[in-house]
Amino acid sequence: MVQVMKWEENIRRVVPYVAGEQPNKPGMIKLNTNECPYPPAPGVQKLAAQLDCDKLRLYPDSYTTPLVEALAEYYHVEPCEVFVGVGSDDVISMAFLTFFNGKEPILFPDVTYSFYDVWAELYRIPYKTCALDENWHIRPGDYVQPNGGIIFPNPNAPTGLLESLDTVEEILQANRDVVVIVDEAYIDFGGTSALQLIRKYDNLLVVQTFSKSRSMAGLRIGFCIGNEKLIGYLNDVKYSFNSYTMNLPAQVLGVEAVRDGAYFKETTARIVATRERVKGELRALGFTFPDSSANFIFASHETIPARQLFEALREEDIYVRHWDKPRISDFLRITIGTDEEMDRLIGFLRDYIAQNGQDK
Ligand SMILES: *Cc1c(COP(=O)(O)O)cnc(C)c1O
């Protein structure tokens, strides 16, 4: 028996979120944490090489003003409607702390980003999950019940399924008295953003990130856009927590990334094209999957268990994501890499399935 010490009784204990592994092997194919396979915009690479290290003596701008202004300009909103954080995980965590402070449980899908329940536990926020339907779609009717707030990703993760703006609006219309957060980590791969609804719904917060579609997971930049009042409350909490969260290089390079809209559109379009091609190839190999609008495919094979495929791929230094969780243990979440990376993945799967997947 492990003895529990007196001083341990009042400790805030949590079961932390488990991120996908971050291997670093030469020649590996990393398709497990939904990063972009292409480098950041050329201007970002150039600026990174020219960073003035003397500036690192000083604290960065705690308001991240240039980045807030660049985002406001790009998305045609006011700077007072933008909040920037250290990755969208930081933004969403701050939003949980700020907005989900009621007695009723907050609501989110049962199959979704597995950080939501961790933040709810960390901040002692009551929560309830709503089961996705048999086709992995959100049932808007589930969100018509007393609640303390709502969050869901659109497209959802790990399913990749996009909900229409009508569905998002249906949920908003039924929930005018709580904050509704739409986590749009993957919206740039083909979805319609709920950003156009922020003036209509002052309780809507739209969260996006530079990690997936802007090739900058390593810099940690996320942001959210919403009504000025929402952003004000979020800032009050943020500046009560830690004023200087975003480092100077991230601020400078983030602005440069936002400025290059053309490169951003080009790389996301390339990923979408690769995704659509890979869907056909996976289907031909006996995989089924929800029709992804994200930069990953959530696939299940007709005969070979996902765990077995996950291990076999790993042996080849091809990393995908698998969860031993109810409802999703038969699935692999495969990030869309470059065309060459996907060809190697498909080639391996073709051989492996030919050898191991004959009989049902
Ligand atoms: C990746 C991801 C995030 C967080 O990404 P950051 O790197 O922290 O910006 C948030 N929500 C969902 C659904 C994600 O998949």
mmCIF file of N, CA, C and O in Angstrom, residues 165-216:
data_model
loop_
_atom_site.group_PDB
_atom_site.id
_atom_site.type_symbol
_atom_site.label_atom_id
_atom_site.label_comp_id
_atom_site.label_asym_id
_atom_site.label_seq_id
_atom_site.Cartn_x
_atom_site.Cartn_y
_atom_site.Cartn_z
ATOM 1 N N LEU A 165 -23.091 24.972 -41.224
ATOM 2 C CA LEU A 165 -23.288 26.195 -40.455
ATOM 3 C C LEU A 165 -24.725 26.259 -39.910
ATOM 4 O O LEU A 165 -24.975 26.842 -38.850
ATOM 5 N N ASP A 166 -25.650 25.630 -40.619
ATOM 6 C CA ASP A 166 -27.041 25.557 -40.135
ATOM 7 C C ASP A 166 -27.113 24.812 -38.805
ATOM 8 O O ASP A 166 -27.834 25.216 -37.889
ATOM 9 N N THR A 167 -26.377 23.714 -38.713
ATOM 10 C CA THR A 167 -26.365 22.944 -37.462
ATOM 11 C C THR A 167 -25.746 23.778 -36.338
ATOM 12 O O THR A 167 -26.260 23.818 -35.219
ATOM 13 N N VAL A 168 -24.643 24.463 -36.644
ATOM 14 C CA VAL A 168 -23.993 25.314 -35.639
ATOM 15 C C VAL A 168 -24.984 26.382 -35.168
ATOM 16 O O VAL A 168 -25.139 26.633 -33.968
ATOM 17 N N GLU A 169 -25.704 26.960 -36.123
ATOM 18 C CA GLU A 169 -26.630 28.024 -35.776
ATOM 19 C C GLU A 169 -27.843 27.497 -34.994
ATOM 20 O O GLU A 169 -28.349 28.164 -34.094
ATOM 21 N N GLU A 170 -28.251 26.290 -35.324
ATOM 22 C CA GLU A 170 -29.357 25.668 -34.582
ATOM 23 C C GLU A 170 -28.974 25.534 -33.101
ATOM 24 O O GLU A 170 -29.777 25.815 -32.202
ATOM 25 N N ILE A 171 -27.742 25.120 -32.857
ATOM 26 C CA ILE A 171 -27.267 24.975 -31.475
ATOM 27 C C ILE A 171 -27.181 26.349 -30.805
ATOM 28 O O ILE A 171 -27.574 26.518 -29.649
ATOM 29 N N LEU A 172 -26.707 27.341 -31.548
ATOM 30 C CA LEU A 172 -26.607 28.696 -31.002
ATOM 31 C C LEU A 172 -27.979 29.252 -30.644
ATOM 32 O O LEU A 172 -28.166 29.864 -29.592
ATOM 33 N N GLN A 173 -28.929 29.033 -31.549
ATOM 34 C CA GLN A 173 -30.257 29.598 -31.323
ATOM 35 C C GLN A 173 -30.917 29.028 -30.069
ATOM 36 O O GLN A 173 -31.641 29.729 -29.380
ATOM 37 N N ALA A 174 -30.613 27.760 -29.779
ATOM 38 C CA ALA A 174 -31.202 27.131 -28.592
ATOM 39 C C ALA A 174 -30.431 27.463 -27.323
ATOM 40 O O ALA A 174 -30.830 27.058 -26.228
ATOM 41 N N ASN A 175 -29.314 28.184 -27.469
ATOM 42 C CA ASN A 175 -28.445 28.425 -26.312
ATOM 43 C C ASN A 175 -27.945 29.862 -26.262
ATOM 44 O O ASN A 175 -26.749 30.115 -26.331
ATOM 45 N N ARG A 176 -28.888 30.785 -26.108
ATOM 46 C CA ARG A 176 -28.525 32.215 -26.098
ATOM 47 C C ARG A 176 -28.011 32.673 -24.736
ATOM 48 O O ARG A 176 -27.473 33.773 -24.619
ATOM 49 N N ASP A 177 -28.190 31.828 -23.693
ATOM 50 C CA ASP A 177 -27.863 32.268 -22.333
ATOM 51 C C ASP A 177 -26.557 31.691 -21.793
ATOM 52 O O ASP A 177 -26.250 31.849 -20.614
ATOM 53 N N VAL A 178 -25.829 30.977 -22.636
ATOM 54 C CA VAL A 178 -24.535 30.438 -22.212
ATOM 55 C C VAL A 178 -23.524 30.718 -23.324
ATOM 56 O O VAL A 178 -23.905 31.061 -24.438
ATOM 57 N N VAL A 179 -22.250 30.551 -22.997
ATOM 58 C CA VAL A 179 -21.226 30.738 -24.031
ATOM 59 C C VAL A 179 -21.086 29.443 -24.843
ATOM 60 O O VAL A 179 -21.006 28.356 -24.282
ATOM 61 N N VAL A 180 -21.092 29.595 -26.154
ATOM 62 C CA VAL A 180 -20.924 28.457 -27.070
ATOM 63 C C VAL A 180 -19.581 28.627 -27.779
ATOM 64 O O VAL A 180 -19.336 29.648 -28.432
ATOM 65 N N ILE A 181 -18.712 27.631 -27.614
ATOM 66 C CA ILE A 181 -17.375 27.693 -28.224
ATOM 67 C C ILE A 181 -17.303 26.709 -29.384
ATOM 68 O O ILE A 181 -17.587 25.518 -29.215
ATOM 69 N N VAL A 182 -16.940 27.212 -30.562
ATOM 70 C CA VAL A 182 -16.718 26.328 -31.711
ATOM 71 C C VAL A 182 -15.211 26.271 -31.951
ATOM 72 O O VAL A 182 -14.579 27.293 -32.235
ATOM 73 N N ASP A 183 -14.643 25.078 -31.780
ATOM 74 C CA ASP A 183 -13.201 24.865 -31.896
ATOM 75 C C ASP A 183 -12.891 24.509 -33.355
ATOM 76 O O ASP A 183 -13.092 23.384 -33.788
ATOM 77 N N GLU A 184 -12.407 25.506 -34.097
ATOM 78 C CA GLU A 184 -12.197 25.322 -35.539
ATOM 79 C C GLU A 184 -10.735 25.034 -35.890
ATOM 80 O O GLU A 184 -10.182 25.599 -36.837
ATOM 81 N N ALA A 185 -10.121 24.102 -35.153
ATOM 82 C CA ALA A 185 -8.719 23.748 -35.414
ATOM 83 C C ALA A 185 -8.506 23.294 -36.855
ATOM 84 O O ALA A 185 -7.420 23.449 -37.411
ATOM 85 N N TYR A 186 -9.566 22.711 -37.462
ATOM 86 C CA TYR A 186 -9.425 22.121 -38.810
ATOM 87 C C TYR A 186 -10.291 22.789 -39.868
ATOM 88 O O TYR A 186 -10.504 22.242 -40.941
ATOM 89 N N ILE A 187 -10.795 23.965 -39.583
ATOM 90 C CA ILE A 187 -11.761 24.597 -40.488
ATOM 91 C C ILE A 187 -11.146 24.990 -41.827
ATOM 92 O O ILE A 187 -11.851 25.079 -42.840
ATOM 93 N N ASP A 188 -9.827 25.201 -41.859
ATOM 94 C CA ASP A 188 -9.185 25.669 -43.092
ATOM 95 C C ASP A 188 -9.057 24.589 -44.171
ATOM 96 O O ASP A 188 -8.602 24.867 -45.268
ATOM 97 N N PHE A 189 -9.457 23.352 -43.837
ATOM 98 C CA PHE A 189 -9.339 22.274 -44.814
ATOM 99 C C PHE A 189 -10.668 21.987 -45.511
ATOM 100 O O PHE A 189 -10.958 20.859 -45.895
ATOM 101 N N GLY A 190 -11.498 23.020 -45.634
ATOM 102 C CA GLY A 190 -12.697 22.837 -46.444
ATOM 103 C C GLY A 190 -14.021 23.208 -45.804
ATOM 104 O O GLY A 190 -15.056 23.131 -46.457
ATOM 105 N N GLY A 191 -14.011 23.619 -44.547
ATOM 106 C CA GLY A 191 -15.278 23.956 -43.898
ATOM 107 C C GLY A 191 -15.628 25.440 -44.013
ATOM 108 O O GLY A 191 -14.818 26.245 -44.470
ATOM 109 N N THR A 192 -16.860 25.768 -43.628
ATOM 110 C CA THR A 192 -17.268 27.173 -43.564
ATOM 111 C C THR A 192 -17.217 27.602 -42.102
ATOM 112 O O THR A 192 -17.861 27.015 -41.246
ATOM 113 N N SER A 193 -16.434 28.625 -41.840
ATOM 114 C CA SER A 193 -16.225 29.067 -40.461
ATOM 115 C C SER A 193 -17.467 29.722 -39.876
ATOM 116 O O SER A 193 -18.226 30.400 -40.575
ATOM 117 N N ALA A 194 -17.636 29.553 -38.577
ATOM 118 C CA ALA A 194 -18.715 30.223 -37.857
ATOM 119 C C ALA A 194 -18.360 31.686 -37.556
ATOM 120 O O ALA A 194 -19.150 32.400 -36.940
ATOM 121 N N LEU A 195 -17.182 32.119 -38.017
ATOM 122 C CA LEU A 195 -16.767 33.514 -37.781
ATOM 123 C C LEU A 195 -17.817 34.507 -38.262
ATOM 124 O O LEU A 195 -18.027 35.549 -37.658
ATOM 125 N N GLN A 196 -18.489 34.165 -39.368
ATOM 126 C CA GLN A 196 -19.487 35.082 -39.912
ATOM 127 C C GLN A 196 -20.700 35.248 -38.983
ATOM 128 O O GLN A 196 -21.542 36.093 -39.242
ATOM 129 N N LEU A 197 -20.766 34.435 -37.919
ATOM 130 C CA LEU A 197 -21.914 34.530 -37.004
ATOM 131 C C LEU A 197 -21.619 35.335 -35.736
ATOM 132 O O LEU A 197 -22.504 35.529 -34.902
ATOM 133 N N ILE A 198 -20.374 35.800 -35.580
ATOM 134 C CA ILE A 198 -20.045 36.419 -34.275
ATOM 135 C C ILE A 198 -20.788 37.725 -34.007
ATOM 136 O O ILE A 198 -21.004 38.091 -32.861
ATOM 137 N N ARG A 199 -21.174 38.436 -35.056
ATOM 138 C CA ARG A 199 -21.921 39.690 -34.842
ATOM 139 C C ARG A 199 -23.386 39.408 -34.545
ATOM 140 O O ARG A 199 -24.085 40.226 -33.968
ATOM 141 N N LYS A 200 -23.834 38.222 -34.970
ATOM 142 C CA LYS A 200 -25.231 37.840 -34.758
ATOM 143 C C LYS A 200 -25.424 37.219 -33.373
ATOM 144 O O LYS A 200 -26.485 37.362 -32.770
ATOM 145 N N TYR A 201 -24.397 36.532 -32.879
ATOM 146 C CA TYR A 201 -24.487 35.847 -31.579
ATOM 147 C C TYR A 201 -23.359 36.334 -30.676
ATOM 148 O O TYR A 201 -22.203 35.953 -30.848
ATOM 149 N N ASP A 202 -23.716 37.173 -29.705
ATOM 150 C CA ASP A 202 -22.669 37.741 -28.844
ATOM 151 C C ASP A 202 -22.112 36.722 -27.850
ATOM 152 O O ASP A 202 -21.167 37.010 -27.129
ATOM 153 N N ASN A 203 -22.712 35.537 -27.826
ATOM 154 C CA ASN A 203 -22.243 34.471 -26.921
ATOM 155 C C ASN A 203 -21.440 33.406 -27.661
ATOM 156 O O ASN A 203 -21.178 32.336 -27.122
ATOM 157 N N LEU A 204 -21.059 33.690 -28.905
ATOM 158 C CA LEU A 204 -20.288 32.719 -29.706
ATOM 159 C C LEU A 204 -18.800 33.057 -29.692
ATOM 160 O O LEU A 204 -18.410 34.195 -29.975
ATOM 161 N N LEU A 205 -17.987 32.050 -29.385
ATOM 162 C CA LEU A 205 -16.539 32.214 -29.445
ATOM 163 C C LEU A 205 -15.989 31.191 -30.450
ATOM 164 O O LEU A 205 -16.236 29.996 -30.323
ATOM 165 N N VAL A 206 -15.259 31.683 -31.435
ATOM 166 C CA VAL A 206 -14.683 30.804 -32.464
ATOM 167 C C VAL A 206 -13.180 30.712 -32.240
ATOM 168 O O VAL A 206 -12.494 31.731 -32.204
ATOM 169 N N VAL A 207 -12.687 29.495 -32.064
ATOM 170 C CA VAL A 207 -11.267 29.282 -31.761
ATOM 171 C C VAL A 207 -10.559 28.666 -32.965
ATOM 172 O O VAL A 207 -11.072 27.730 -33.576
ATOM 173 N N GLN A 208 -9.404 29.208 -33.315
ATOM 174 C CA GLN A 208 -8.595 28.629 -34.395
ATOM 175 C C GLN A 208 -7.128 28.543 -33.959
ATOM 176 O O GLN A 208 -6.759 29.058 -32.907
ATOM 177 N N THR A 209 -6.313 27.880 -34.782
ATOM 178 C CA THR A 209 -4.914 27.662 -34.409
ATOM 179 C C THR A 209 -3.976 27.756 -35.609
ATOM 180 O O THR A 209 -4.397 27.520 -36.738
ATOM 181 N N PHE A 210 -2.718 28.084 -35.340
ATOM 182 C CA PHE A 210 -1.683 28.084 -36.379
ATOM 183 C C PHE A 210 -1.030 26.701 -36.498
ATOM 184 O O PHE A 210 -0.156 26.497 -37.318
ATOM 185 N N SER A 211 -1.443 25.767 -35.631
ATOM 186 C CA SER A 211 -0.718 24.494 -35.543
ATOM 187 C C SER A 211 -0.988 23.541 -36.698
ATOM 188 O O SER A 211 -0.120 22.771 -37.080
ATOM 189 N N LYS A 212 -2.197 23.555 -37.241
ATOM 190 C CA LYS A 212 -2.559 22.558 -38.240
ATOM 191 C C LYS A 212 -2.441 23.139 -39.648
ATOM 192 O O LYS A 212 -1.708 22.640 -40.474
ATOM 193 N N SER A 213 -3.129 24.216 -39.941
ATOM 194 C CA SER A 213 -3.169 24.728 -41.311
ATOM 195 C C SER A 213 -2.091 25.767 -41.613
ATOM 196 O O SER A 213 -1.862 26.087 -42.772
ATOM 197 N N ARG A 214 -1.426 26.298 -40.596
ATOM 198 C CA ARG A 214 -0.410 27.322 -40.856
ATOM 199 C C ARG A 214 1.013 26.835 -40.560
ATOM 200 O O ARG A 214 1.951 27.644 -40.429
ATOM 201 N N SER A 215 1.174 25.521 -40.425
ATOM 202 C CA SER A 215 2.519 24.908 -40.321
ATOM 203 C C SER A 215 3.350 25.433 -39.162
ATOM 204 O O SER A 215 4.571 25.541 -39.276
ATOM 205 N N MET A 216 2.721 25.784 -38.049
ATOM 206 C CA MET A 216 3.504 26.387 -36.972
ATOM 207 C C MET A 216 3.211 25.782 -35.605
ATOM 208 O O MET A 216 3.231 26.482 -34.590
#
